[in-house]
């Protein structure tokens, strides 16, 4: 199964110890994740969400010839 992770936010603890989301300065922002034909996880980073989604979908249906 392929998916896209948004790397724009990370979690941190505030002064009271609660978990909060804080923005990061990550570029590229989106990470496409999929399982390859060898059953090993693989990733590739993209600046645009649409590009990451298209790549993840292509890798999900790929027969391993790339």
PDB file of N, CA, C and O in Angstrom:
ATOM      1  N   UNK A   1       0.828  -1.164   0.000  1.00  0.00           N
ATOM      2  CA  UNK A   1       0.000   0.000   0.000  1.00  0.00           C
ATOM      3  C   UNK A   1       0.886   1.245   0.000  1.00  0.00           C
ATOM      4  O   UNK A   1       1.819   1.354   0.774  1.00  0.00           O
ATOM      5  N   UNK A   2       0.575   2.179  -0.862  1.00  0.00           N
ATOM      6  CA  UNK A   2       1.332   3.422  -0.938  1.00  0.00           C
ATOM      7  C   UNK A   2       0.616   4.515  -0.167  1.00  0.00           C
ATOM      8  O   UNK A   2      -0.604   4.517  -0.043  1.00  0.00           O
ATOM      9  N   UNK A   3       1.400   5.447   0.365  1.00  0.00           N
ATOM     10  CA  UNK A   3       0.816   6.588   1.064  1.00  0.00           C
ATOM     11  C   UNK A   3       1.756   7.772   0.974  1.00  0.00           C
ATOM     12  O   UNK A   3       2.918   7.625   0.599  1.00  0.00           O
ATOM     13  N   UNK A   4       1.234   8.942   1.334  1.00  0.00           N
ATOM     14  CA  UNK A   4       2.018  10.169   1.320  1.00  0.00           C
ATOM     15  C   UNK A   4       1.996  10.761   2.722  1.00  0.00           C
ATOM     16  O   UNK A   4       0.939  10.926   3.322  1.00  0.00           O
ATOM     17  N   UNK A   5       3.180  11.066   3.258  1.00  0.00           N
ATOM     18  CA  UNK A   5       3.298  11.692   4.573  1.00  0.00           C
ATOM     19  C   UNK A   5       3.623  13.165   4.394  1.00  0.00           C
ATOM     20  O   UNK A   5       4.443  13.529   3.564  1.00  0.00           O
ATOM     21  N   UNK A   6       2.983  14.006   5.189  1.00  0.00           N
ATOM     22  CA  UNK A   6       3.260  15.437   5.200  1.00  0.00           C
ATOM     23  C   UNK A   6       4.313  15.698   6.274  1.00  0.00           C
ATOM     24  O   UNK A   6       4.080  15.447   7.452  1.00  0.00           O
ATOM     25  N   UNK A   7       5.481  16.173   5.866  1.00  0.00           N
ATOM     26  CA  UNK A   7       6.575  16.392   6.798  1.00  0.00           C
ATOM     27  C   UNK A   7       6.615  17.813   7.350  1.00  0.00           C
ATOM     28  O   UNK A   7       7.587  18.211   7.980  1.00  0.00           O
ATOM     29  N   UNK A   8       5.585  18.589   7.088  1.00  0.00           N
ATOM     30  CA  UNK A   8       5.581  19.995   7.464  1.00  0.00           C
ATOM     31  C   UNK A   8       5.541  20.197   8.975  1.00  0.00           C
ATOM     32  O   UNK A   8       6.078  21.163   9.497  1.00  0.00           O
ATOM     33  N   UNK A   9       4.897  19.290   9.705  1.00  0.00           N
ATOM     34  CA  UNK A   9       4.787  19.418  11.154  1.00  0.00           C
ATOM     35  C   UNK A   9       5.494  18.268  11.848  1.00  0.00           C
ATOM     36  O   UNK A   9       5.609  17.170  11.315  1.00  0.00           O
ATOM     37  N   UNK A  10       5.953  18.517  13.047  1.00  0.00           N
ATOM     38  CA  UNK A  10       6.503  17.491  13.910  1.00  0.00           C
ATOM     39  C   UNK A  10       5.877  17.665  15.284  1.00  0.00           C
ATOM     40  O   UNK A  10       5.247  18.681  15.555  1.00  0.00           O
ATOM     41  N   UNK A  11       6.036  16.695  16.147  1.00  0.00           N
ATOM     42  CA  UNK A  11       5.482  16.830  17.497  1.00  0.00           C
ATOM     43  C   UNK A  11       6.591  17.187  18.473  1.00  0.00           C
ATOM     44  O   UNK A  11       7.736  16.760  18.327  1.00  0.00           O
ATOM     45  N   UNK A  12       6.238  17.992  19.451  1.00  0.00           N
ATOM     46  CA  UNK A  12       7.162  18.405  20.504  1.00  0.00           C
ATOM     47  C   UNK A  12       6.350  18.567  21.786  1.00  0.00           C
ATOM     48  O   UNK A  12       5.120  18.575  21.757  1.00  0.00           O
ATOM     49  N   UNK A  13       7.038  18.701  22.895  1.00  0.00           N
ATOM     50  CA  UNK A  13       6.355  18.910  24.172  1.00  0.00           C
ATOM     51  C   UNK A  13       6.421  20.390  24.524  1.00  0.00           C
ATOM     52  O   UNK A  13       7.453  21.035  24.374  1.00  0.00           O
ATOM     53  N   UNK A  14       5.281  20.919  25.005  1.00  0.00           N
ATOM     54  CA  UNK A  14       5.248  22.321  25.425  1.00  0.00           C
ATOM     55  C   UNK A  14       5.721  22.433  26.875  1.00  0.00           C
ATOM     56  O   UNK A  14       6.192  21.458  27.467  1.00  0.00           O
ATOM     57  N   UNK A  15       5.607  23.618  27.451  1.00  0.00           N
ATOM     58  CA  UNK A  15       6.109  23.874  28.803  1.00  0.00           C
ATOM     59  C   UNK A  15       5.433  23.001  29.861  1.00  0.00           C
ATOM     60  O   UNK A  15       6.045  22.665  30.879  1.00  0.00           O
ATOM     61  N   UNK A  16       4.174  22.610  29.601  1.00  0.00           N
ATOM     62  CA  UNK A  16       3.461  21.755  30.561  1.00  0.00           C
ATOM     63  C   UNK A  16       3.639  20.270  30.276  1.00  0.00           C
ATOM     64  O   UNK A  16       3.031  19.436  30.931  1.00  0.00           O
ATOM     65  N   UNK A  17       4.416  19.922  29.265  1.00  0.00           N
ATOM     66  CA  UNK A  17       4.670  18.524  28.957  1.00  0.00           C
ATOM     67  C   UNK A  17       3.677  17.899  27.998  1.00  0.00           C
ATOM     68  O   UNK A  17       3.712  16.699  27.757  1.00  0.00           O
ATOM     69  N   UNK A  18       2.753  18.715  27.433  1.00  0.00           N
ATOM     70  CA  UNK A  18       1.771  18.189  26.469  1.00  0.00           C
ATOM     71  C   UNK A  18       2.393  18.125  25.084  1.00  0.00           C
ATOM     72  O   UNK A  18       3.226  18.943  24.720  1.00  0.00           O
ATOM     73  N   UNK A  19       1.959  17.137  24.313  1.00  0.00           N
ATOM     74  CA  UNK A  19       2.423  17.000  22.933  1.00  0.00           C
ATOM     75  C   UNK A  19       1.690  18.005  22.052  1.00  0.00           C
ATOM     76  O   UNK A  19       0.461  18.081  22.078  1.00  0.00           O
ATOM     77  N   UNK A  20       2.436  18.793  21.278  1.00  0.00           N
ATOM     78  CA  UNK A  20       1.858  19.765  20.355  1.00  0.00           C
ATOM     79  C   UNK A  20       2.549  19.634  19.014  1.00  0.00           C
ATOM     80  O   UNK A  20       3.688  19.183  18.920  1.00  0.00           O
ATOM     81  N   UNK A  21       1.830  20.033  17.950  1.00  0.00           N
ATOM     82  CA  UNK A  21       2.421  20.028  16.613  1.00  0.00           C
ATOM     83  C   UNK A  21       3.086  21.372  16.367  1.00  0.00           C
ATOM     84  O   UNK A  21       2.504  22.415  16.637  1.00  0.00           O
ATOM     85  N   UNK A  22       4.308  21.324  15.854  1.00  0.00           N
ATOM     86  CA  UNK A  22       5.033  22.550  15.528  1.00  0.00           C
ATOM     87  C   UNK A  22       5.528  22.456  14.089  1.00  0.00           C
ATOM     88  O   UNK A  22       5.903  21.380  13.624  1.00  0.00           O
ATOM     89  N   UNK A  23       5.524  23.570  13.354  1.00  0.00           N
ATOM     90  CA  UNK A  23       5.987  23.534  11.970  1.00  0.00           C
ATOM     91  C   UNK A  23       7.497  23.321  11.893  1.00  0.00           C
ATOM     92  O   UNK A  23       8.239  23.725  12.781  1.00  0.00           O
ATOM     93  N   UNK A  24       7.916  22.678  10.832  1.00  0.00           N
ATOM     94  CA  UNK A  24       9.340  22.471  10.585  1.00  0.00           C
ATOM     95  C   UNK A  24       9.731  23.240   9.325  1.00  0.00           C
ATOM     96  O   UNK A  24       8.884  23.727   8.594  1.00  0.00           O
ATOM     97  N   UNK A  25      10.984  23.323   9.063  1.00  0.00           N
ATOM     98  CA  UNK A  25      11.477  24.007   7.865  1.00  0.00           C
ATOM     99  C   UNK A  25      11.924  22.977   6.828  1.00  0.00           C
ATOM    100  O   UNK A  25      12.878  23.182   6.098  1.00  0.00           O
ATOM    101  N   UNK A  26      11.232  21.854   6.759  1.00  0.00           N
ATOM    102  CA  UNK A  26      11.644  20.768   5.864  1.00  0.00           C
ATOM    103  C   UNK A  26      11.314  21.074   4.421  1.00  0.00           C
ATOM    104  O   UNK A  26      10.223  21.481   4.087  1.00  0.00           O
ATOM    105  N   UNK A  27      12.267  20.837   3.571  1.00  0.00           N
ATOM    106  CA  UNK A  27      12.081  20.910   2.126  1.00  0.00           C
ATOM    107  C   UNK A  27      12.863  19.756   1.545  1.00  0.00           C
ATOM    108  O   UNK A  27      14.062  19.659   1.826  1.00  0.00           O
ATOM    109  N   UNK A  28      12.317  18.886   0.812  1.00  0.00           N
ATOM    110  CA  UNK A  28      10.941  18.815   0.346  1.00  0.00           C
ATOM    111  C   UNK A  28       9.994  18.427   1.472  1.00  0.00           C
ATOM    112  O   UNK A  28      10.386  17.849   2.464  1.00  0.00           O
ATOM    113  N   UNK A  29       8.738  18.751   1.245  1.00  0.00           N
ATOM    114  CA  UNK A  29       7.745  18.640   2.302  1.00  0.00           C
ATOM    115  C   UNK A  29       7.033  17.291   2.351  1.00  0.00           C
ATOM    116  O   UNK A  29       6.639  16.854   3.412  1.00  0.00           O
ATOM    117  N   UNK A  30       6.808  16.633   1.220  1.00  0.00           N
ATOM    118  CA  UNK A  30       5.990  15.410   1.175  1.00  0.00           C
ATOM    119  C   UNK A  30       6.856  14.185   0.897  1.00  0.00           C
ATOM    120  O   UNK A  30       7.766  14.223   0.095  1.00  0.00           O
ATOM    121  N   UNK A  31       6.531  13.087   1.555  1.00  0.00           N
ATOM    122  CA  UNK A  31       7.278  11.853   1.415  1.00  0.00           C
ATOM    123  C   UNK A  31       6.348  10.751   0.912  1.00  0.00           C
ATOM    124  O   UNK A  31       5.371  10.399   1.591  1.00  0.00           O
ATOM    125  N   UNK A  32       6.629  10.231  -0.276  1.00  0.00           N
ATOM    126  CA  UNK A  32       5.877   9.103  -0.819  1.00  0.00           C
ATOM    127  C   UNK A  32       6.490   7.824  -0.253  1.00  0.00           C
ATOM    128  O   UNK A  32       7.705   7.655  -0.268  1.00  0.00           O
ATOM    129  N   UNK A  33       5.652   6.947   0.257  1.00  0.00           N
ATOM    130  CA  UNK A  33       6.106   5.673   0.818  1.00  0.00           C
ATOM    131  C   UNK A  33       5.348   4.536   0.153  1.00  0.00           C
ATOM    132  O   UNK A  33       4.145   4.632  -0.057  1.00  0.00           O
ATOM    133  N   UNK A  34       6.055   3.480  -0.177  1.00  0.00           N
ATOM    134  CA  UNK A  34       5.424   2.317  -0.782  1.00  0.00           C
ATOM    135  C   UNK A  34       6.266   1.083  -0.481  1.00  0.00           C
ATOM    136  O   UNK A  34       7.395   1.186  -0.030  1.00  0.00           O
ATOM    137  N   UNK A  35       5.689  -0.079  -0.730  1.00  0.00           N
ATOM    138  CA  UNK A  35       6.399  -1.340  -0.584  1.00  0.00           C
ATOM    139  C   UNK A  35       6.753  -1.833  -1.972  1.00  0.00           C
ATOM    140  O   UNK A  35       5.886  -1.967  -2.831  1.00  0.00           O
ATOM    141  N   UNK A  36       8.033  -2.074  -2.186  1.00  0.00           N
ATOM    142  CA  UNK A  36       8.508  -2.496  -3.498  1.00  0.00           C
ATOM    143  C   UNK A  36       8.202  -3.944  -3.793  1.00  0.00           C
ATOM    144  O   UNK A  36       7.687  -4.682  -2.940  1.00  0.00           O
ATOM    145  N   UNK A  37       8.512  -4.384  -5.015  1.00  0.00           N
ATOM    146  CA  UNK A  37       8.240  -5.781  -5.388  1.00  0.00           C
ATOM    147  C   UNK A  37       9.026  -6.786  -4.547  1.00  0.00           C
ATOM    148  O   UNK A  37       8.620  -7.929  -4.406  1.00  0.00           O
ATOM    149  N   UNK A  38      10.125  -6.337  -3.956  1.00  0.00           N
ATOM    150  CA  UNK A  38      10.904  -7.204  -3.069  1.00  0.00           C
ATOM    151  C   UNK A  38      10.397  -7.168  -1.627  1.00  0.00           C
ATOM    152  O   UNK A  38      11.027  -7.682  -0.719  1.00  0.00           O
ATOM    153  N   UNK A  39       9.233  -6.531  -1.431  1.00  0.00           N
ATOM    154  CA  UNK A  39       8.560  -6.409  -0.137  1.00  0.00           C
ATOM    155  C   UNK A  39       9.320  -5.528   0.850  1.00  0.00           C
ATOM    156  O   UNK A  39       9.082  -5.570   2.044  1.00  0.00           O
ATOM    157  N   UNK A  40      10.241  -4.720   0.373  1.00  0.00           N
ATOM    158  CA  UNK A  40      10.967  -3.787   1.229  1.00  0.00           C
ATOM    159  C   UNK A  40      10.355  -2.394   1.083  1.00  0.00           C
ATOM    160  O   UNK A  40      10.010  -1.984  -0.021  1.00  0.00           O
ATOM    161  N   UNK A  41      10.242  -1.659   2.190  1.00  0.00           N
ATOM    162  CA  UNK A  41       9.691  -0.301   2.099  1.00  0.00           C
ATOM    163  C   UNK A  41      10.660   0.638   1.380  1.00  0.00           C
ATOM    164  O   UNK A  41      11.876   0.499   1.493  1.00  0.00           O
ATOM    165  N   UNK A  42      10.110   1.581   0.641  1.00  0.00           N
ATOM    166  CA  UNK A  42      10.918   2.549  -0.086  1.00  0.00           C
ATOM    167  C   UNK A  42      10.242   3.906   0.000  1.00  0.00           C
ATOM    168  O   UNK A  42       9.031   3.992   0.211  1.00  0.00           O
ATOM    169  N   UNK A  43      11.017   4.966  -0.161  1.00  0.00           N
ATOM    170  CA  UNK A  43      10.484   6.324  -0.071  1.00  0.00           C
ATOM    171  C   UNK A  43      11.157   7.236  -1.090  1.00  0.00           C
ATOM    172  O   UNK A  43      12.254   6.943  -1.563  1.00  0.00           O
ATOM    173  N   UNK A  44      10.467   8.332  -1.389  1.00  0.00           N
ATOM    174  CA  UNK A  44      11.029   9.395  -2.208  1.00  0.00           C
ATOM    175  C   UNK A  44      10.344  10.689  -1.799  1.00  0.00           C
ATOM    176  O   UNK A  44       9.133  10.724  -1.614  1.00  0.00           O
ATOM    177  N   UNK A  45      11.128  11.769  -1.649  1.00  0.00           N
ATOM    178  CA  UNK A  45      10.600  13.043  -1.178  1.00  0.00           C
ATOM    179  C   UNK A  45      10.263  13.962  -2.351  1.00  0.00           C
ATOM    180  O   UNK A  45      10.939  13.946  -3.383  1.00  0.00           O
ATOM    181  N   UNK A  46       9.208  14.777  -2.162  1.00  0.00           N
ATOM    182  CA  UNK A  46       8.731  15.711  -3.179  1.00  0.00           C
ATOM    183  C   UNK A  46       8.357  17.036  -2.535  1.00  0.00           C
ATOM    184  O   UNK A  46       7.946  17.081  -1.383  1.00  0.00           O
ATOM    185  N   UNK A  47       8.443  18.103  -3.319  1.00  0.00           N
ATOM    186  CA  UNK A  47       8.042  19.428  -2.843  1.00  0.00           C
ATOM    187  C   UNK A  47       6.526  19.615  -2.938  1.00  0.00           C
ATOM    188  O   UNK A  47       5.936  20.342  -2.151  1.00  0.00           O
ATOM    189  N   UNK A  48       5.879  18.937  -3.908  1.00  0.00           N
ATOM    190  CA  UNK A  48       4.441  19.094  -4.117  1.00  0.00           C
ATOM    191  C   UNK A  48       3.705  17.799  -3.787  1.00  0.00           C
ATOM    192  O   UNK A  48       4.146  16.710  -4.143  1.00  0.00           O
ATOM    193  N   UNK A  49       2.559  17.952  -3.129  1.00  0.00           N
ATOM    194  CA  UNK A  49       1.781  16.792  -2.703  1.00  0.00           C
ATOM    195  C   UNK A  49       1.290  15.980  -3.894  1.00  0.00           C
ATOM    196  O   UNK A  49       1.318  14.754  -3.870  1.00  0.00           O
ATOM    197  N   UNK A  50       0.830  16.643  -4.943  1.00  0.00           N
ATOM    198  CA  UNK A  50       0.331  15.931  -6.123  1.00  0.00           C
ATOM    199  C   UNK A  50       1.399  15.055  -6.756  1.00  0.00           C
ATOM    200  O   UNK A  50       1.127  13.930  -7.180  1.00  0.00           O
ATOM    201  N   UNK A  51       2.627  15.564  -6.831  1.00  0.00           N
ATOM    202  CA  UNK A  51       3.729  14.775  -7.377  1.00  0.00           C
ATOM    203  C   UNK A  51       3.994  13.541  -6.523  1.00  0.00           C
ATOM    204  O   UNK A  51       4.229  12.448  -7.035  1.00  0.00           O
ATOM    205  N   UNK A  52       3.948  13.714  -5.212  1.00  0.00           N
ATOM    206  CA  UNK A  52       4.170  12.589  -4.302  1.00  0.00           C
ATOM    207  C   UNK A  52       3.065  11.546  -4.435  1.00  0.00           C
ATOM    208  O   UNK A  52       3.332  10.343  -4.455  1.00  0.00           O
ATOM    209  N   UNK A  53       1.812  12.005  -4.551  1.00  0.00           N
ATOM    210  CA  UNK A  53       0.702  11.069  -4.703  1.00  0.00           C
ATOM    211  C   UNK A  53       0.795  10.295  -6.008  1.00  0.00           C
ATOM    212  O   UNK A  53       0.569   9.082  -6.039  1.00  0.00           O
ATOM    213  N   UNK A  54       1.116  10.982  -7.104  1.00  0.00           N
ATOM    214  CA  UNK A  54       1.251  10.303  -8.401  1.00  0.00           C
ATOM    215  C   UNK A  54       2.372   9.275  -8.375  1.00  0.00           C
ATOM    216  O   UNK A  54       2.223   8.152  -8.870  1.00  0.00           O
ATOM    217  N   UNK A  55       3.491   9.620  -7.773  1.00  0.00           N
ATOM    218  CA  UNK A  55       4.619   8.690  -7.711  1.00  0.00           C
ATOM    219  C   UNK A  55       4.273   7.480  -6.836  1.00  0.00           C
ATOM    220  O   UNK A  55       4.573   6.346  -7.213  1.00  0.00           O
ATOM    221  N   UNK A  56       3.654   7.723  -5.695  1.00  0.00           N
ATOM    222  CA  UNK A  56       3.293   6.617  -4.809  1.00  0.00           C
ATOM    223  C   UNK A  56       2.309   5.670  -5.505  1.00  0.00           C
ATOM    224  O   UNK A  56       2.454   4.443  -5.420  1.00  0.00           O
ATOM    225  N   UNK A  57       1.341   6.223  -6.214  1.00  0.00           N
ATOM    226  CA  UNK A  57       0.380   5.391  -6.938  1.00  0.00           C
ATOM    227  C   UNK A  57       1.060   4.606  -8.046  1.00  0.00           C
ATOM    228  O   UNK A  57       0.799   3.414  -8.221  1.00  0.00           O
ATOM    229  N   UNK A  58       1.961   5.244  -8.760  1.00  0.00           N
ATOM    230  CA  UNK A  58       2.684   4.557  -9.839  1.00  0.00           C
ATOM    231  C   UNK A  58       3.545   3.420  -9.289  1.00  0.00           C
ATOM    232  O   UNK A  58       3.624   2.350  -9.881  1.00  0.00           O
ATOM    233  N   UNK A  59       4.162   3.636  -8.156  1.00  0.00           N
ATOM    234  CA  UNK A  59       5.018   2.599  -7.557  1.00  0.00           C
ATOM    235  C   UNK A  59       4.173   1.451  -7.019  1.00  0.00           C
ATOM    236  O   UNK A  59       4.591   0.314  -7.039  1.00  0.00           O
ATOM    237  N   UNK A  60       2.949   1.780  -6.571  1.00  0.00           N
ATOM    238  CA  UNK A  60       2.069   0.737  -6.034  1.00  0.00           C
ATOM    239  C   UNK A  60       1.629  -0.225  -7.117  1.00  0.00           C
ATOM    240  O   UNK A  60       1.535  -1.426  -6.904  1.00  0.00           O
ATOM    241  N   UNK A  61       1.369   0.272  -8.319  1.00  0.00           N
ATOM    242  CA  UNK A  61       0.887  -0.587  -9.404  1.00  0.00           C
ATOM    243  C   UNK A  61       2.017  -1.061 -10.313  1.00  0.00           C
ATOM    244  O   UNK A  61       1.786  -1.848 -11.218  1.00  0.00           O
ATOM    245  N   UNK A  62       3.235  -0.601 -10.068  1.00  0.00           N
ATOM    246  CA  UNK A  62       4.386  -0.980 -10.881  1.00  0.00           C
ATOM    247  C   UNK A  62       4.688  -2.460 -10.716  1.00  0.00           C
ATOM    248  O   UNK A  62       4.578  -3.023  -9.631  1.00  0.00           O
ATOM    249  N   UNK A  63       5.115  -3.086 -11.782  1.00  0.00           N
ATOM    250  CA  UNK A  63       5.439  -4.505 -11.734  1.00  0.00           C
ATOM    251  C   UNK A  63       6.892  -4.763 -11.366  1.00  0.00           C
ATOM    252  O   UNK A  63       7.346  -5.899 -11.407  1.00  0.00           O
ATOM    253  N   UNK A  64       7.622  -3.722 -11.014  1.00  0.00           N
ATOM    254  CA  UNK A  64       9.014  -3.900 -10.620  1.00  0.00           C
ATOM    255  C   UNK A  64       9.990  -3.662 -11.748  1.00  0.00           C
ATOM    256  O   UNK A  64      11.184  -3.886 -11.601  1.00  0.00           O
ATOM    257  N   UNK A  65       9.521  -3.180 -12.890  1.00  0.00           N
ATOM    258  CA  UNK A  65      10.417  -2.988 -14.039  1.00  0.00           C
ATOM    259  C   UNK A  65      11.171  -1.660 -13.982  1.00  0.00           C
ATOM    260  O   UNK A  65      11.993  -1.396 -14.806  1.00  0.00           O
ATOM    261  N   UNK A  66      10.869  -0.797 -12.997  1.00  0.00           N
ATOM    262  CA  UNK A  66      11.578   0.495 -12.895  1.00  0.00           C
ATOM    263  C   UNK A  66      12.796   0.384 -12.036  1.00  0.00           C
ATOM    264  O   UNK A  66      12.927  -0.310 -11.136  1.00  0.00           O
TER     265      UNK A  66
END
